[in-house]
Each structure stands twice: as C-alpha cells, then as structure tokens.
PDB file of C-alpha atoms in Angstrom:
ATOM      1  CA  UNK A1393       7.635  17.022  -2.136  1.00  0.00           C
ATOM      2  CA  UNK A1394       6.821  14.507   0.590  1.00  0.00           C
ATOM      3  CA  UNK A1395       3.184  14.517   1.732  1.00  0.00           C
ATOM      4  CA  UNK A1396       2.286  15.825   5.179  1.00  0.00           C
ATOM      5  CA  UNK A1397      -0.010  13.972   7.524  1.00  0.00           C
ATOM      6  CA  UNK A1398      -3.299  15.575   8.509  1.00  0.00           C
ATOM      7  CA  UNK A1399      -6.012  14.075  10.666  1.00  0.00           C
ATOM      8  CA  UNK A1400      -9.223  13.026   8.850  1.00  0.00           C
ATOM      9  CA  UNK A1401     -12.238  15.148   9.864  1.00  0.00           C
ATOM     10  CA  UNK A1402     -14.662  12.179   9.949  1.00  0.00           C
ATOM     11  CA  UNK A1403     -14.826   9.764  12.924  1.00  0.00           C
ATOM     12  CA  UNK A1404     -12.299   7.073  12.004  1.00  0.00           C
ATOM     13  CA  UNK A1405      -9.084   5.761  13.290  1.00  0.00           C
ATOM     14  CA  UNK A1406      -7.305   6.118   9.863  1.00  0.00           C
ATOM     15  CA  UNK A1407      -4.622   8.805   9.305  1.00  0.00           C
ATOM     16  CA  UNK A1408      -5.026  10.494   6.010  1.00  0.00           C
ATOM     17  CA  UNK A1409      -2.394  12.016   3.766  1.00  0.00           C
ATOM     18  CA  UNK A1410      -2.647  15.419   2.118  1.00  0.00           C
ATOM     19  CA  UNK A1411      -0.904  15.485  -1.276  1.00  0.00           C
ATOM     20  CA  UNK A1412       0.222  18.713  -2.981  1.00  0.00           C
ATOM     21  CA  UNK A1413       1.554  17.165  -6.225  1.00  0.00           C
ATOM     22  CA  UNK A1414       2.714  13.656  -6.490  1.00  0.00           C
ATOM     23  CA  UNK A1415       2.733  10.565  -8.780  1.00  0.00           C
ATOM     24  CA  UNK A1416       1.079   7.204  -8.193  1.00  0.00           C
ATOM     25  CA  UNK A1417       0.691   3.866  -9.840  1.00  0.00           C
ATOM     26  CA  UNK A1418      -3.084   4.258  -9.485  1.00  0.00           C
ATOM     27  CA  UNK A1419      -5.563   6.845  -8.297  1.00  0.00           C
ATOM     28  CA  UNK A1420      -9.022   5.752  -7.238  1.00  0.00           C
ATOM     29  CA  UNK A1421     -11.965   8.166  -7.192  1.00  0.00           C
ATOM     30  CA  UNK A1422     -14.412   6.947  -4.583  1.00  0.00           C
ATOM     31  CA  UNK A1423     -13.833   5.274  -1.271  1.00  0.00           C
ATOM     32  CA  UNK A1424     -16.912   3.049  -1.179  1.00  0.00           C
ATOM     33  CA  UNK A1425     -17.123  -0.750  -1.427  1.00  0.00           C
ATOM     34  CA  UNK A1426     -15.715  -0.977  -5.009  1.00  0.00           C
ATOM     35  CA  UNK A1427     -12.976   1.624  -4.555  1.00  0.00           C
ATOM     36  CA  UNK A1428     -11.706   0.214  -1.271  1.00  0.00           C
ATOM     37  CA  UNK A1429     -11.774  -3.327  -2.516  1.00  0.00           C
ATOM     38  CA  UNK A1430      -9.623  -2.340  -5.485  1.00  0.00           C
ATOM     39  CA  UNK A1431      -7.321  -0.271  -3.253  1.00  0.00           C
ATOM     40  CA  UNK A1432      -6.747  -3.151  -0.838  1.00  0.00           C
ATOM     41  CA  UNK A1433      -5.632  -5.543  -3.516  1.00  0.00           C
ATOM     42  CA  UNK A1434      -3.391  -2.958  -5.241  1.00  0.00           C
ATOM     43  CA  UNK A1435      -1.890  -2.167  -1.876  1.00  0.00           C
ATOM     44  CA  UNK A1436      -1.109  -5.826  -1.338  1.00  0.00           C
ATOM     45  CA  UNK A1437       0.508  -5.856  -4.763  1.00  0.00           C
ATOM     46  CA  UNK A1438       2.835  -3.095  -3.435  1.00  0.00           C
ATOM     47  CA  UNK A1439       1.438  -0.472  -5.785  1.00  0.00           C
ATOM     48  CA  UNK A1440       1.420   3.164  -4.744  1.00  0.00           C
ATOM     49  CA  UNK A1441      -2.266   4.073  -4.525  1.00  0.00           C
ATOM     50  CA  UNK A1442      -4.180   7.155  -3.706  1.00  0.00           C
ATOM     51  CA  UNK A1443      -7.907   7.113  -2.914  1.00  0.00           C
ATOM     52  CA  UNK A1444      -9.723  10.506  -3.377  1.00  0.00           C
ATOM     53  CA  UNK A1445     -13.179  10.374  -1.538  1.00  0.00           C
ATOM     54  CA  UNK A1446     -15.879  12.837  -0.613  1.00  0.00           C
ATOM     55  CA  UNK A1447     -17.079  10.909   2.362  1.00  0.00           C
ATOM     56  CA  UNK A1448     -20.663  10.672   1.052  1.00  0.00           C
ATOM     57  CA  UNK A1449     -21.400   7.000   0.142  1.00  0.00           C
ATOM     58  CA  UNK A1450     -24.706   6.194  -1.576  1.00  0.00           C
ATOM     59  CA  UNK A1451     -25.947   4.106   1.360  1.00  0.00           C
ATOM     60  CA  UNK A1452     -25.146   6.635   4.025  1.00  0.00           C
ATOM     61  CA  UNK A1453     -28.810   7.061   5.028  1.00  0.00           C
ATOM     62  CA  UNK A1454     -29.224   3.292   5.686  1.00  0.00           C
ATOM     63  CA  UNK A1455     -28.622   2.205   9.308  1.00  0.00           C
ATOM     64  CA  UNK A1456     -27.630  -1.374   8.444  1.00  0.00           C
ATOM     65  CA  UNK A1457     -26.483  -3.511   5.552  1.00  0.00           C
ATOM     66  CA  UNK A1458     -28.080  -6.843   4.649  1.00  0.00           C
ATOM     67  CA  UNK A1459     -26.913  -9.711   2.495  1.00  0.00           C
ATOM     68  CA  UNK A1460     -23.326  -8.865   3.089  1.00  0.00           C
ATOM     69  CA  UNK A1461     -21.807 -12.193   4.135  1.00  0.00           C
ATOM     70  CA  UNK A1462     -19.907 -11.834   7.450  1.00  0.00           C
ATOM     71  CA  UNK A1463     -21.249  -8.379   8.016  1.00  0.00           C
ATOM     72  CA  UNK A1464     -25.019  -8.998   8.132  1.00  0.00           C
ATOM     73  CA  UNK A1465     -26.829  -6.092   9.987  1.00  0.00           C
ATOM     74  CA  UNK A1466     -23.636  -4.097  10.276  1.00  0.00           C
ATOM     75  CA  UNK A1467     -23.781  -0.274   9.725  1.00  0.00           C
ATOM     76  CA  UNK A1468     -22.401   0.793   6.332  1.00  0.00           C
ATOM     77  CA  UNK A1469     -19.930   3.141   7.972  1.00  0.00           C
ATOM     78  CA  UNK A1470     -18.345   0.140   9.765  1.00  0.00           C
ATOM     79  CA  UNK A1471     -17.525  -1.529   6.447  1.00  0.00           C
ATOM     80  CA  UNK A1472     -15.965   1.674   5.105  1.00  0.00           C
ATOM     81  CA  UNK A1473     -13.938   2.290   8.246  1.00  0.00           C
ATOM     82  CA  UNK A1474     -12.551  -1.247   8.304  1.00  0.00           C
ATOM     83  CA  UNK A1475     -11.867  -1.093   4.620  1.00  0.00           C
ATOM     84  CA  UNK A1476      -9.899   2.102   4.922  1.00  0.00           C
ATOM     85  CA  UNK A1477      -7.952   0.786   7.845  1.00  0.00           C
ATOM     86  CA  UNK A1478      -7.090  -2.430   6.005  1.00  0.00           C
ATOM     87  CA  UNK A1479      -6.082  -0.564   2.799  1.00  0.00           C
ATOM     88  CA  UNK A1480      -4.030   1.925   4.794  1.00  0.00           C
ATOM     89  CA  UNK A1481      -2.165  -0.937   6.396  1.00  0.00           C
ATOM     90  CA  UNK A1482      -0.724  -1.762   2.977  1.00  0.00           C
ATOM     91  CA  UNK A1483       0.371   1.824   2.262  1.00  0.00           C
ATOM     92  CA  UNK A1484      -2.728   3.057   0.440  1.00  0.00           C
ATOM     93  CA  UNK A1485      -3.054   6.839   0.890  1.00  0.00           C
ATOM     94  CA  UNK A1486      -6.236   8.879   1.194  1.00  0.00           C
ATOM     95  CA  UNK A1487      -7.349  12.415   0.773  1.00  0.00           C
ATOM     96  CA  UNK A1488     -10.731  14.130   1.125  1.00  0.00           C
ATOM     97  CA  UNK A1489     -11.976  15.756  -2.034  1.00  0.00           C
ATOM     98  CA  UNK A1490     -13.555  15.369  -5.429  1.00  0.00           C
ATOM     99  CA  UNK A1491     -11.964  14.645  -8.746  1.00  0.00           C
ATOM    100  CA  UNK A1492     -12.814  17.442 -11.166  1.00  0.00           C
ATOM    101  CA  UNK A1493     -11.196  16.114 -14.415  1.00  0.00           C
ATOM    102  CA  UNK A1494      -9.145  13.257 -15.605  1.00  0.00           C
ATOM    103  CA  UNK A1495      -6.953  13.941 -18.676  1.00  0.00           C
ATOM    104  CA  UNK A1496      -4.089  12.417 -20.552  1.00  0.00           C
ATOM    105  CA  UNK A1497      -0.832  13.702 -19.206  1.00  0.00           C
ATOM    106  CA  UNK A1498       0.784  16.513 -21.107  1.00  0.00           C
ATOM    107  CA  UNK A1499       3.996  14.634 -21.614  1.00  0.00           C
ATOM    108  CA  UNK A1500       4.663  10.911 -21.494  1.00  0.00           C
ATOM    109  CA  UNK A1501       2.273   8.086 -20.661  1.00  0.00           C
ATOM    110  CA  UNK A1502      -0.067   8.470 -17.743  1.00  0.00           C
ATOM    111  CA  UNK A1503      -2.981  10.629 -16.498  1.00  0.00           C
ATOM    112  CA  UNK A1504      -3.404  13.951 -14.797  1.00  0.00           C
ATOM    113  CA  UNK A1505      -6.066  13.957 -12.144  1.00  0.00           C
ATOM    114  CA  UNK A1506      -7.301  17.372 -11.232  1.00  0.00           C
ATOM    115  CA  UNK A1507      -9.222  17.789  -8.025  1.00  0.00           C
ATOM    116  CA  UNK A1508     -11.917  20.306  -7.194  1.00  0.00           C
ATOM    117  CA  UNK A1509      -9.959  21.433  -4.173  1.00  0.00           C
ATOM    118  CA  UNK A1510      -6.942  22.360  -6.201  1.00  0.00           C
ATOM    119  CA  UNK A1511      -4.147  19.740  -6.114  1.00  0.00           C
ATOM    120  CA  UNK A1512      -3.369  17.740  -9.262  1.00  0.00           C
ATOM    121  CA  UNK A1513      -1.869  14.330  -8.964  1.00  0.00           C
ATOM    122  CA  UNK A1514      -0.419  12.050 -11.662  1.00  0.00           C
ATOM    123  CA  UNK A1515      -1.060   8.365 -12.118  1.00  0.00           C
ATOM    124  CA  UNK A1516      -0.392   5.529 -14.520  1.00  0.00           C
ATOM    125  CA  UNK A1517      -4.001   4.204 -14.055  1.00  0.00           C
ATOM    126  CA  UNK A1518      -7.295   5.569 -12.779  1.00  0.00           C
ATOM    127  CA  UNK A1519     -10.316   3.785 -11.326  1.00  0.00           C
ATOM    128  CA  UNK A1520     -13.659   5.545 -11.308  1.00  0.00           C
ATOM    129  CA  UNK A1521     -15.676   4.198  -8.401  1.00  0.00           C
ATOM    130  CA  UNK A1522     -17.812   7.225  -7.594  1.00  0.00           C
ATOM    131  CA  UNK A1523     -21.203   5.537  -7.659  1.00  0.00           C
ATOM    132  CA  UNK A1524     -24.467   7.306  -8.639  1.00  0.00           C
ATOM    133  CA  UNK A1525     -26.623  10.032  -7.310  1.00  0.00           C
ATOM    134  CA  UNK A1526     -30.287   9.000  -6.700  1.00  0.00           C
ATOM    135  CA  UNK A1527     -32.940  11.432  -7.865  1.00  0.00           C
ATOM    136  CA  UNK A1528     -36.172  10.854  -5.917  1.00  0.00           C
ATOM    137  CA  UNK A1529     -39.626  11.872  -7.032  1.00  0.00           C
ATOM    138  CA  UNK A1530     -40.735  15.204  -5.566  1.00  0.00           C
ATOM    139  CA  UNK A1531     -43.302  13.910  -3.044  1.00  0.00           C
ATOM    140  CA  UNK A1532     -43.581  15.383   0.420  1.00  0.00           C
ATOM    141  CA  UNK A1533     -42.060  13.134   3.077  1.00  0.00           C
ATOM    142  CA  UNK A1534     -40.262  10.852   0.642  1.00  0.00           C
ATOM    143  CA  UNK A1535     -36.615  12.047   1.029  1.00  0.00           C
ATOM    144  CA  UNK A1536     -36.847  12.048   4.882  1.00  0.00           C
ATOM    145  CA  UNK A1537     -37.570   8.281   4.789  1.00  0.00           C
ATOM    146  CA  UNK A1538     -35.155   7.311   2.075  1.00  0.00           C
ATOM    147  CA  UNK A1539     -33.085   4.356   3.087  1.00  0.00           C
ATOM    148  CA  UNK A1540     -35.422   3.312   5.926  1.00  0.00           C
ATOM    149  CA  UNK A1541     -39.191   2.952   5.176  1.00  0.00           C
ATOM    150  CA  UNK A1542     -38.735   4.204   1.650  1.00  0.00           C
ATOM    151  CA  UNK A1543     -36.281   1.959  -0.219  1.00  0.00           C
ATOM    152  CA  UNK A1544     -35.432   0.297  -3.489  1.00  0.00           C
ATOM    153  CA  UNK A1545     -34.109  -3.230  -2.674  1.00  0.00           C
ATOM    154  CA  UNK A1546     -36.291  -6.130  -1.417  1.00  0.00           C
ATOM    155  CA  UNK A1547     -33.176  -7.913  -0.200  1.00  0.00           C
ATOM    156  CA  UNK A1548     -31.908  -4.871   1.782  1.00  0.00           C
ATOM    157  CA  UNK A1549     -35.199  -3.763   3.273  1.00  0.00           C
ATOM    158  CA  UNK A1550     -37.868  -6.415   2.633  1.00  0.00           C
ATOM    159  CA  UNK A1551     -37.353  -8.607   5.674  1.00  0.00           C
ATOM    160  CA  UNK A1552     -37.940  -5.735   8.090  1.00  0.00           C
ATOM    161  CA  UNK A1553     -41.522  -5.302   6.726  1.00  0.00           C
ATOM    162  CA  UNK A1554     -42.309  -8.984   6.275  1.00  0.00           C
ATOM    163  CA  UNK A1555     -46.054  -9.780   6.305  1.00  0.00           C
ATOM    164  CA  UNK A1556     -46.839  -6.092   6.421  1.00  0.00           C
ATOM    165  CA  UNK A1557     -48.627  -3.965   3.784  1.00  0.00           C
ATOM    166  CA  UNK A1558     -46.103  -2.353   1.337  1.00  0.00           C
ATOM    167  CA  UNK A1559     -46.429  -0.255  -1.749  1.00  0.00           C
ATOM    168  CA  UNK A1560     -44.441  -0.061  -4.993  1.00  0.00           C
ATOM    169  CA  UNK A1561     -44.241   3.250  -6.819  1.00  0.00           C
ATOM    170  CA  UNK A1562     -43.871   2.745 -10.580  1.00  0.00           C
ATOM    171  CA  UNK A1563     -40.988   5.027 -11.302  1.00  0.00           C
ATOM    172  CA  UNK A1564     -39.145   2.661 -13.697  1.00  0.00           C
ATOM    173  CA  UNK A1565     -39.869  -0.274 -16.064  1.00  0.00           C
ATOM    174  CA  UNK A1566     -38.860  -2.551 -13.279  1.00  0.00           C
ATOM    175  CA  UNK A1567     -41.891  -1.746 -11.038  1.00  0.00           C
ATOM    176  CA  UNK A1568     -43.714  -5.029 -11.707  1.00  0.00           C
ATOM    177  CA  UNK A1569     -40.449  -6.927 -11.091  1.00  0.00           C
ATOM    178  CA  UNK A1570     -40.209  -5.238  -7.667  1.00  0.00           C
ATOM    179  CA  UNK A1571     -43.794  -6.383  -6.963  1.00  0.00           C
ATOM    180  CA  UNK A1572     -42.794  -9.983  -7.989  1.00  0.00           C
ATOM    181  CA  UNK A1573     -39.752  -9.912  -5.716  1.00  0.00           C
ATOM    182  CA  UNK A1574     -41.719  -8.644  -2.745  1.00  0.00           C
ATOM    183  CA  UNK A1575     -44.607 -11.028  -2.883  1.00  0.00           C
ATOM    184  CA  UNK A1576     -42.878 -13.785  -1.006  1.00  0.00           C
ATOM    185  CA  UNK A1577     -41.760 -11.361   1.731  1.00  0.00           C
ATOM    186  CA  UNK A1578     -44.460  -8.837   2.471  1.00  0.00           C
ATOM    187  CA  UNK A1579     -48.130  -8.269   1.716  1.00  0.00           C
ATOM    188  CA  UNK A1580     -50.614  -7.173   0.836  1.00  0.00           C
ATOM    189  CA  UNK A1581     -48.885  -5.161  -1.974  1.00  0.00           C
ATOM    190  CA  UNK A1582     -50.231  -2.052  -3.668  1.00  0.00           C
ATOM    191  CA  UNK A1583     -48.786  -0.839  -7.017  1.00  0.00           C
ATOM    192  CA  UNK A1584     -49.073   2.941  -7.484  1.00  0.00           C
ATOM    193  CA  UNK A1585     -49.187   3.046 -11.285  1.00  0.00           C
ATOM    194  CA  UNK A1586     -49.591   6.681 -12.078  1.00  0.00           C
ATOM    195  CA  UNK A1587     -47.177   7.889 -14.888  1.00  0.00           C
ATOM    196  CA  UNK A1588     -45.388   6.493 -17.912  1.00  0.00           C
ATOM    197  CA  UNK A1589     -44.438   3.253 -16.227  1.00  0.00           C
ATOM    198  CA  UNK A1590     -47.957   2.075 -15.539  1.00  0.00           C
ATOM    199  CA  UNK A1591     -48.460  -1.660 -16.378  1.00  0.00           C
ATOM    200  CA  UNK A1592     -50.030  -2.591 -19.651  1.00  0.00           C
ATOM    201  CA  UNK A1593     -53.585  -3.808 -19.515  1.00  0.00           C
ATOM    202  CA  UNK A1594     -52.708  -7.551 -19.651  1.00  0.00           C
ATOM    203  CA  UNK A1595     -49.996  -7.067 -16.990  1.00  0.00           C
ATOM    204  CA  UNK A1596     -52.499  -5.184 -14.860  1.00  0.00           C
ATOM    205  CA  UNK A1597     -54.976  -8.033 -15.058  1.00  0.00           C
ATOM    206  CA  UNK A1598     -52.275 -10.483 -14.092  1.00  0.00           C
ATOM    207  CA  UNK A1599     -51.228  -8.410 -11.088  1.00  0.00           C
ATOM    208  CA  UNK A1600     -54.915  -8.007  -9.843  1.00  0.00           C
ATOM    209  CA  UNK A1601     -55.583 -11.705 -10.338  1.00  0.00           C
ATOM    210  CA  UNK A1602     -52.504 -12.411  -8.094  1.00  0.00           C
ATOM    211  CA  UNK A1603     -53.938 -10.145  -5.383  1.00  0.00           C
ATOM    212  CA  UNK A1604     -51.950  -6.987  -6.084  1.00  0.00           C
ATOM    213  CA  UNK A1605     -53.940  -3.833  -5.794  1.00  0.00           C
ATOM    214  CA  UNK A1606     -53.283  -1.276  -8.613  1.00  0.00           C
ATOM    215  CA  UNK A1607     -53.871   2.425  -7.837  1.00  0.00           C
ATOM    216  CA  UNK A1608     -53.877   4.907 -10.615  1.00  0.00           C
ATOM    217  CA  UNK A1609     -54.143   8.102  -8.519  1.00  0.00           C
ATOM    218  CA  UNK A1610     -50.699   9.699  -7.893  1.00  0.00           C
ATOM    219  CA  UNK A1611     -49.253   9.799  -4.318  1.00  0.00           C
ATOM    220  CA  UNK A1612     -49.342  13.372  -2.940  1.00  0.00           C
ATOM    221  CA  UNK A1613     -48.101  12.749   0.582  1.00  0.00           C
ATOM    222  CA  UNK A1614     -46.448  10.233   2.911  1.00  0.00           C
ATOM    223  CA  UNK A1615     -48.110   9.850   6.290  1.00  0.00           C
ATOM    224  CA  UNK A1616     -46.694   9.292   9.779  1.00  0.00           C
ATOM    225  CA  UNK A1617     -43.752  10.625  11.754  1.00  0.00           C
ATOM    226  CA  UNK A1618     -40.522  10.193   9.697  1.00  0.00           C
ATOM    227  CA  UNK A1619     -38.606   7.981   9.391  1.00  0.00           C
ATOM    228  CA  UNK A1620     -41.589   5.753  10.158  1.00  0.00           C
ATOM    229  CA  UNK A1621     -44.362   5.293   7.573  1.00  0.00           C
ATOM    230  CA  UNK A1622     -48.014   4.921   8.325  1.00  0.00           C
ATOM    231  CA  UNK A1623     -49.259   5.112   4.749  1.00  0.00           C
ATOM    232  CA  UNK A1624     -49.753   7.433   1.841  1.00  0.00           C
ATOM    233  CA  UNK A1625     -52.402   9.853   0.590  1.00  0.00           C
ATOM    234  CA  UNK A1626     -53.309   9.998  -3.075  1.00  0.00           C
ATOM    235  CA  UNK A1627     -54.608  12.860  -5.178  1.00  0.00           C
ATOM    236  CA  UNK A1628     -58.205  11.681  -4.859  1.00  0.00           C
ATOM    237  CA  UNK A1629     -57.977  12.023  -1.066  1.00  0.00           C
ATOM    238  CA  UNK A1630     -57.731   8.309  -0.331  1.00  0.00           C
ATOM    239  CA  UNK A1631     -55.337   6.903   2.223  1.00  0.00           C
ATOM    240  CA  UNK A1632     -53.564   3.581   1.821  1.00  0.00           C
ATOM    241  CA  UNK A1633     -51.962   1.947   4.910  1.00  0.00           C
ATOM    242  CA  UNK A1634     -48.332   0.958   4.258  1.00  0.00           C
ATOM    243  CA  UNK A1635     -45.341  -0.088   6.387  1.00  0.00           C
ATOM    244  CA  UNK A1636     -42.919   0.692   3.498  1.00  0.00           C
ATOM    245  CA  UNK A1637     -42.788   2.047  -0.010  1.00  0.00           C
ATOM    246  CA  UNK A1638     -40.422   0.682  -2.624  1.00  0.00           C
ATOM    247  CA  UNK A1639     -39.274   2.513  -5.780  1.00  0.00           C
ATOM    248  CA  UNK A1640     -36.329   2.719  -8.151  1.00  0.00           C
ATOM    249  CA  UNK A1641     -35.039   6.244  -8.295  1.00  0.00           C
ATOM    250  CA  UNK A1642     -33.475   7.817 -11.317  1.00  0.00           C
ATOM    251  CA  UNK A1643     -29.772   6.947 -10.887  1.00  0.00           C
ATOM    252  CA  UNK A1644     -27.295   9.458 -12.363  1.00  0.00           C
ATOM    253  CA  UNK A1645     -23.737   8.069 -12.604  1.00  0.00           C
ATOM    254  CA  UNK A1646     -21.161  10.326 -11.049  1.00  0.00           C
ATOM    255  CA  UNK A1647     -18.935  10.387 -14.106  1.00  0.00           C
ATOM    256  CA  UNK A1648     -18.456  14.047 -14.984  1.00  0.00           C
ATOM    257  CA  UNK A1649     -14.757  13.899 -14.243  1.00  0.00           C
ATOM    258  CA  UNK A1650     -14.147  11.625 -17.344  1.00  0.00           C
ATOM    259  CA  UNK A1651     -16.562  13.313 -19.652  1.00  0.00           C
ATOM    260  CA  UNK A1652     -13.785  15.066 -21.624  1.00  0.00           C
ATOM    261  CA  UNK A1653     -12.280  11.741 -22.648  1.00  0.00           C
ATOM    262  CA  UNK A1654     -15.310  10.634 -24.677  1.00  0.00           C
ATOM    263  CA  UNK A1655     -15.204   7.104 -23.373  1.00  0.00           C
ATOM    264  CA  UNK A1656     -17.327   4.431 -25.073  1.00  0.00           C
ATOM    265  CA  UNK A1657     -20.858   3.994 -23.780  1.00  0.00           C
ATOM    266  CA  UNK A1658     -23.295   1.141 -23.568  1.00  0.00           C
ATOM    267  CA  UNK A1659     -27.148   1.538 -23.636  1.00  0.00           C
ATOM    268  CA  UNK A1660     -29.132  -0.379 -21.020  1.00  0.00           C
ATOM    269  CA  UNK A1661     -32.596  -0.383 -19.440  1.00  0.00           C
ATOM    270  CA  UNK A1662     -30.989   1.872 -16.787  1.00  0.00           C
ATOM    271  CA  UNK A1663     -29.852   4.384 -19.367  1.00  0.00           C
ATOM    272  CA  UNK A1664     -26.544   5.240 -20.966  1.00  0.00           C
ATOM    273  CA  UNK A1665     -23.590   3.950 -18.897  1.00  0.00           C
ATOM    274  CA  UNK A1666     -19.819   3.725 -19.428  1.00  0.00           C
ATOM    275  CA  UNK A1667     -18.922   0.570 -21.366  1.00  0.00           C
ATOM    276  CA  UNK A1668     -16.489  -1.718 -19.499  1.00  0.00           C
ATOM    277  CA  UNK A1669     -15.230  -5.259 -19.943  1.00  0.00           C
ATOM    278  CA  UNK A1670     -15.516  -7.950 -17.332  1.00  0.00           C
ATOM    279  CA  UNK A1671     -12.605  -6.482 -15.410  1.00  0.00           C
ATOM    280  CA  UNK A1672     -13.974  -2.925 -15.477  1.00  0.00           C
ATOM    281  CA  UNK A1673     -11.685  -1.568 -18.167  1.00  0.00           C
ATOM    282  CA  UNK A1674     -13.133   1.272 -20.244  1.00  0.00           C
ATOM    283  CA  UNK A1675     -12.253   2.226 -23.805  1.00  0.00           C
ATOM    284  CA  UNK A1676      -9.284   4.164 -22.431  1.00  0.00           C
ATOM    285  CA  UNK A1677      -6.365   1.841 -21.801  1.00  0.00           C
ATOM    286  CA  UNK A1678      -5.519   3.473 -18.484  1.00  0.00           C
ATOM    287  CA  UNK A1679      -9.016   3.941 -17.036  1.00  0.00           C
ATOM    288  CA  UNK A1680     -11.241   1.448 -15.253  1.00  0.00           C
ATOM    289  CA  UNK A1681     -14.693   1.827 -13.708  1.00  0.00           C
ATOM    290  CA  UNK A1682     -16.427  -0.322 -11.099  1.00  0.00           C
ATOM    291  CA  UNK A1683     -19.421  -0.448  -8.867  1.00  0.00           C
ATOM    292  CA  UNK A1684     -22.609   1.535  -9.127  1.00  0.00           C
ATOM    293  CA  UNK A1685     -21.182   3.995 -11.567  1.00  0.00           C
ATOM    294  CA  UNK A1686     -21.469   1.324 -14.254  1.00  0.00           C
ATOM    295  CA  UNK A1687     -24.094  -0.914 -12.601  1.00  0.00           C
ATOM    296  CA  UNK A1688     -26.525   1.182 -10.531  1.00  0.00           C
ATOM    297  CA  UNK A1689     -28.494  -1.764  -9.075  1.00  0.00           C
ATOM    298  CA  UNK A1690     -25.398  -3.520  -7.645  1.00  0.00           C
ATOM    299  CA  UNK A1691     -25.423  -4.178  -3.937  1.00  0.00           C
ATOM    300  CA  UNK A1692     -22.472  -3.977  -1.547  1.00  0.00           C
ATOM    301  CA  UNK A1693     -21.118  -7.551  -2.239  1.00  0.00           C
ATOM    302  CA  UNK A1694     -21.401  -6.996  -6.006  1.00  0.00           C
ATOM    303  CA  UNK A1695     -19.472  -3.701  -5.690  1.00  0.00           C
ATOM    304  CA  UNK A1696     -16.819  -5.398  -3.566  1.00  0.00           C
ATOM    305  CA  UNK A1697     -16.461  -8.025  -6.313  1.00  0.00           C
ATOM    306  CA  UNK A1698     -16.249  -5.447  -9.025  1.00  0.00           C
ATOM    307  CA  UNK A1699     -13.396  -3.756  -7.216  1.00  0.00           C
ATOM    308  CA  UNK A1700     -11.751  -7.104  -6.649  1.00  0.00           C
ATOM    309  CA  UNK A1701     -11.746  -7.579 -10.437  1.00  0.00           C
ATOM    310  CA  UNK A1702     -10.542  -4.077 -11.322  1.00  0.00           C
ATOM    311  CA  UNK A1703      -7.718  -3.922  -8.825  1.00  0.00           C
ATOM    312  CA  UNK A1704      -5.810  -7.014 -10.100  1.00  0.00           C
ATOM    313  CA  UNK A1705      -6.515  -5.942 -13.705  1.00  0.00           C
ATOM    314  CA  UNK A1706      -4.877  -2.604 -13.103  1.00  0.00           C
ATOM    315  CA  UNK A1707      -1.877  -4.329 -11.454  1.00  0.00           C
ATOM    316  CA  UNK A1708      -1.652  -6.731 -14.301  1.00  0.00           C
ATOM    317  CA  UNK A1709      -1.514  -3.915 -16.911  1.00  0.00           C
ATOM    318  CA  UNK A1710       1.080  -2.074 -14.893  1.00  0.00           C
ATOM    319  CA  UNK A1711       3.115  -5.221 -14.324  1.00  0.00           C
ATOM    320  CA  UNK A1712       3.305  -5.894 -18.060  1.00  0.00           C
ATOM    321  CA  UNK A1713       4.486  -2.329 -18.635  1.00  0.00           C
ATOM    322  CA  UNK A1714       7.117  -2.759 -15.911  1.00  0.00           C
ATOM    323  CA  UNK A1715       8.387  -5.976 -17.467  1.00  0.00           C
ATOM    324  CA  UNK A1716       8.541  -4.456 -20.921  1.00  0.00           C
ATOM    325  CA  UNK A1717      10.424  -1.427 -19.582  1.00  0.00           C
ATOM    326  CA  UNK A1718      12.894  -3.654 -17.705  1.00  0.00           C
ATOM    327  CA  UNK A1719      13.562  -5.663 -20.832  1.00  0.00           C
ATOM    328  CA  UNK A1720      14.533  -2.539 -22.680  1.00  0.00           C
TER     329      UNK A1720
END
C-alpha cells in the first residue's frame, strides 16, 4: 500500500510519512546527528530510506551546541530540523516511533523491523543510531541542571564558566582526566572523590600539588535556583561555591532492539559496546551502528562523521548486491 501523509506533531516544517507495511533499502533507527547524516547520503544515492525516531535526542536539555563548525552556538533542535529537511528533500521518509526488534526476514534476504507502535517494515539494511540513555547520580537538584550548569564535556560547557570555580564529581575512571581538561579553562577546581572512583594516593598528591582541592565527603545537595548553580552541600555540612559541576554519567546504549541477534561486542573503559568496524558495520552483514550507541563520548561532529561513514558503506554493500543480481 502507498503510505499516507500525516503532519509531524513536533514544531518542524518537514512532512512525515506514516507507513503501514513497506519495504526499504535501508531503515535507520534514530534521527539524531548520526542517523540524519547517514540518511542524507543514502538519499543522495537514490536509496529508499526510512528513519524511525522518537523525537528525544540526547542533547535535548542543552540550549546550544558548541564546537560544531558552521553552527557554533546554534540550538540542537535547529541542526535536527535542518537535517530532516535536507534528507527529506532527497526522498528520505520519516515516522515517529521506536524500533522494538530487528530480526532476519522470515523468507529471503533482508530484515524485519518491528516497531513498538505496531507497524513492521522490511529493509535490506539497518542502521542503529539510537544513542545512549544517561543515568545520573541520585543527588537532589542534579537532574534539573543537566545540560546547563551540570554537564559532562569541557568543550561543550567549559567556556561558559571560564575563570569561575567548578567541581568534578568522580563518577567514572575519567574524573582526573576531566580535571586536567578543565584546568586551562576554569578554576579553582574541586574534585569530589567519594566512591569507587576516588583517585589513588599518588594521584591525589599530584592533584593537590597542582592546586586542585580534593573533597572526600559526598555531595548531598545542589544549591541555588535551577538551572543556575551557586554551589553544593556535602554530607559533613560544608558548602562549596561552584558555577558548574562536571561528571560522566553512566551511559546505557539504546540497543535492546538488536539484542536477539547476539551481535559481537567489544569491551572498553565505557563498558560493553557493540563491536563495529571503521564504517560502523556490526558482525551482522546487514546491520550497522553509528554515533553514541557505539561511542558514548562522541560529540555532534563525531556523530555526523560516523553517519557519513555508515551511509556510504550501506550503499556500497547494496550496490554490490545490485550488480551481482543484474549480472545473473
């Protein structure tokens, strides 16, 4: 059946397409920077492409993007709206929803992509670009400031608090690295080292010798009127003045839809992630993955680049299949 046009519920000028059951060259789960980058190039290669997106990008709480060449200080939503419009101009189709499961097609080569909302679509290739879900520590006032005065990236948020007191919460093995990256931007710096990721004694001495204050008491509360931050209160009742607090949340890849395929995995300091080659191909010959779902620390330009690698790789695989089929 031919798809019917339905207006998109989010504020955007793009017209979206509601699919009942159809077949595509490629289906992309996730309409963020990686997914849209791949969709754009596949559309320009005249591939029939469907993007399934839930409209909840990882950086939705941030007011502006930084370090994105040509779009410095632009709102994240602006990049996504422009990307959707550009991809749609080459025939890429979009629906709102979530991919529930990806499985090998019951008959013939290809994949069956089942959505949470009900429709199933079929594709010759699938790109997982669903990003990660960030799990923040359970500290009062933290979630309300996430993406503003509580952040993870010195490049994305450091300049805005230059020369001001900032803190680093040791939630990962990279806490000392965050301190190192912030020292040229902000200061003074306080490392809150309660928990399993506290620095070793030698590392602590080095930090303190460099002027970094190390606090062992856990943070119990963030102070000030959100989203602004005046400081933090620790379990011993002390208050530390801060303009921002940096931490690395536990990042859970949004990959449940491919769990049944038992794809190969790679162990990393960030945990167990899907194993992919340089072009984003997984251990399944028809499935690729790109962006934060396989590299949680990647920023917007890196995710765009990952999609720009995966899209042509998918087209190249399909093009080889097409040539082989034509020869027979």
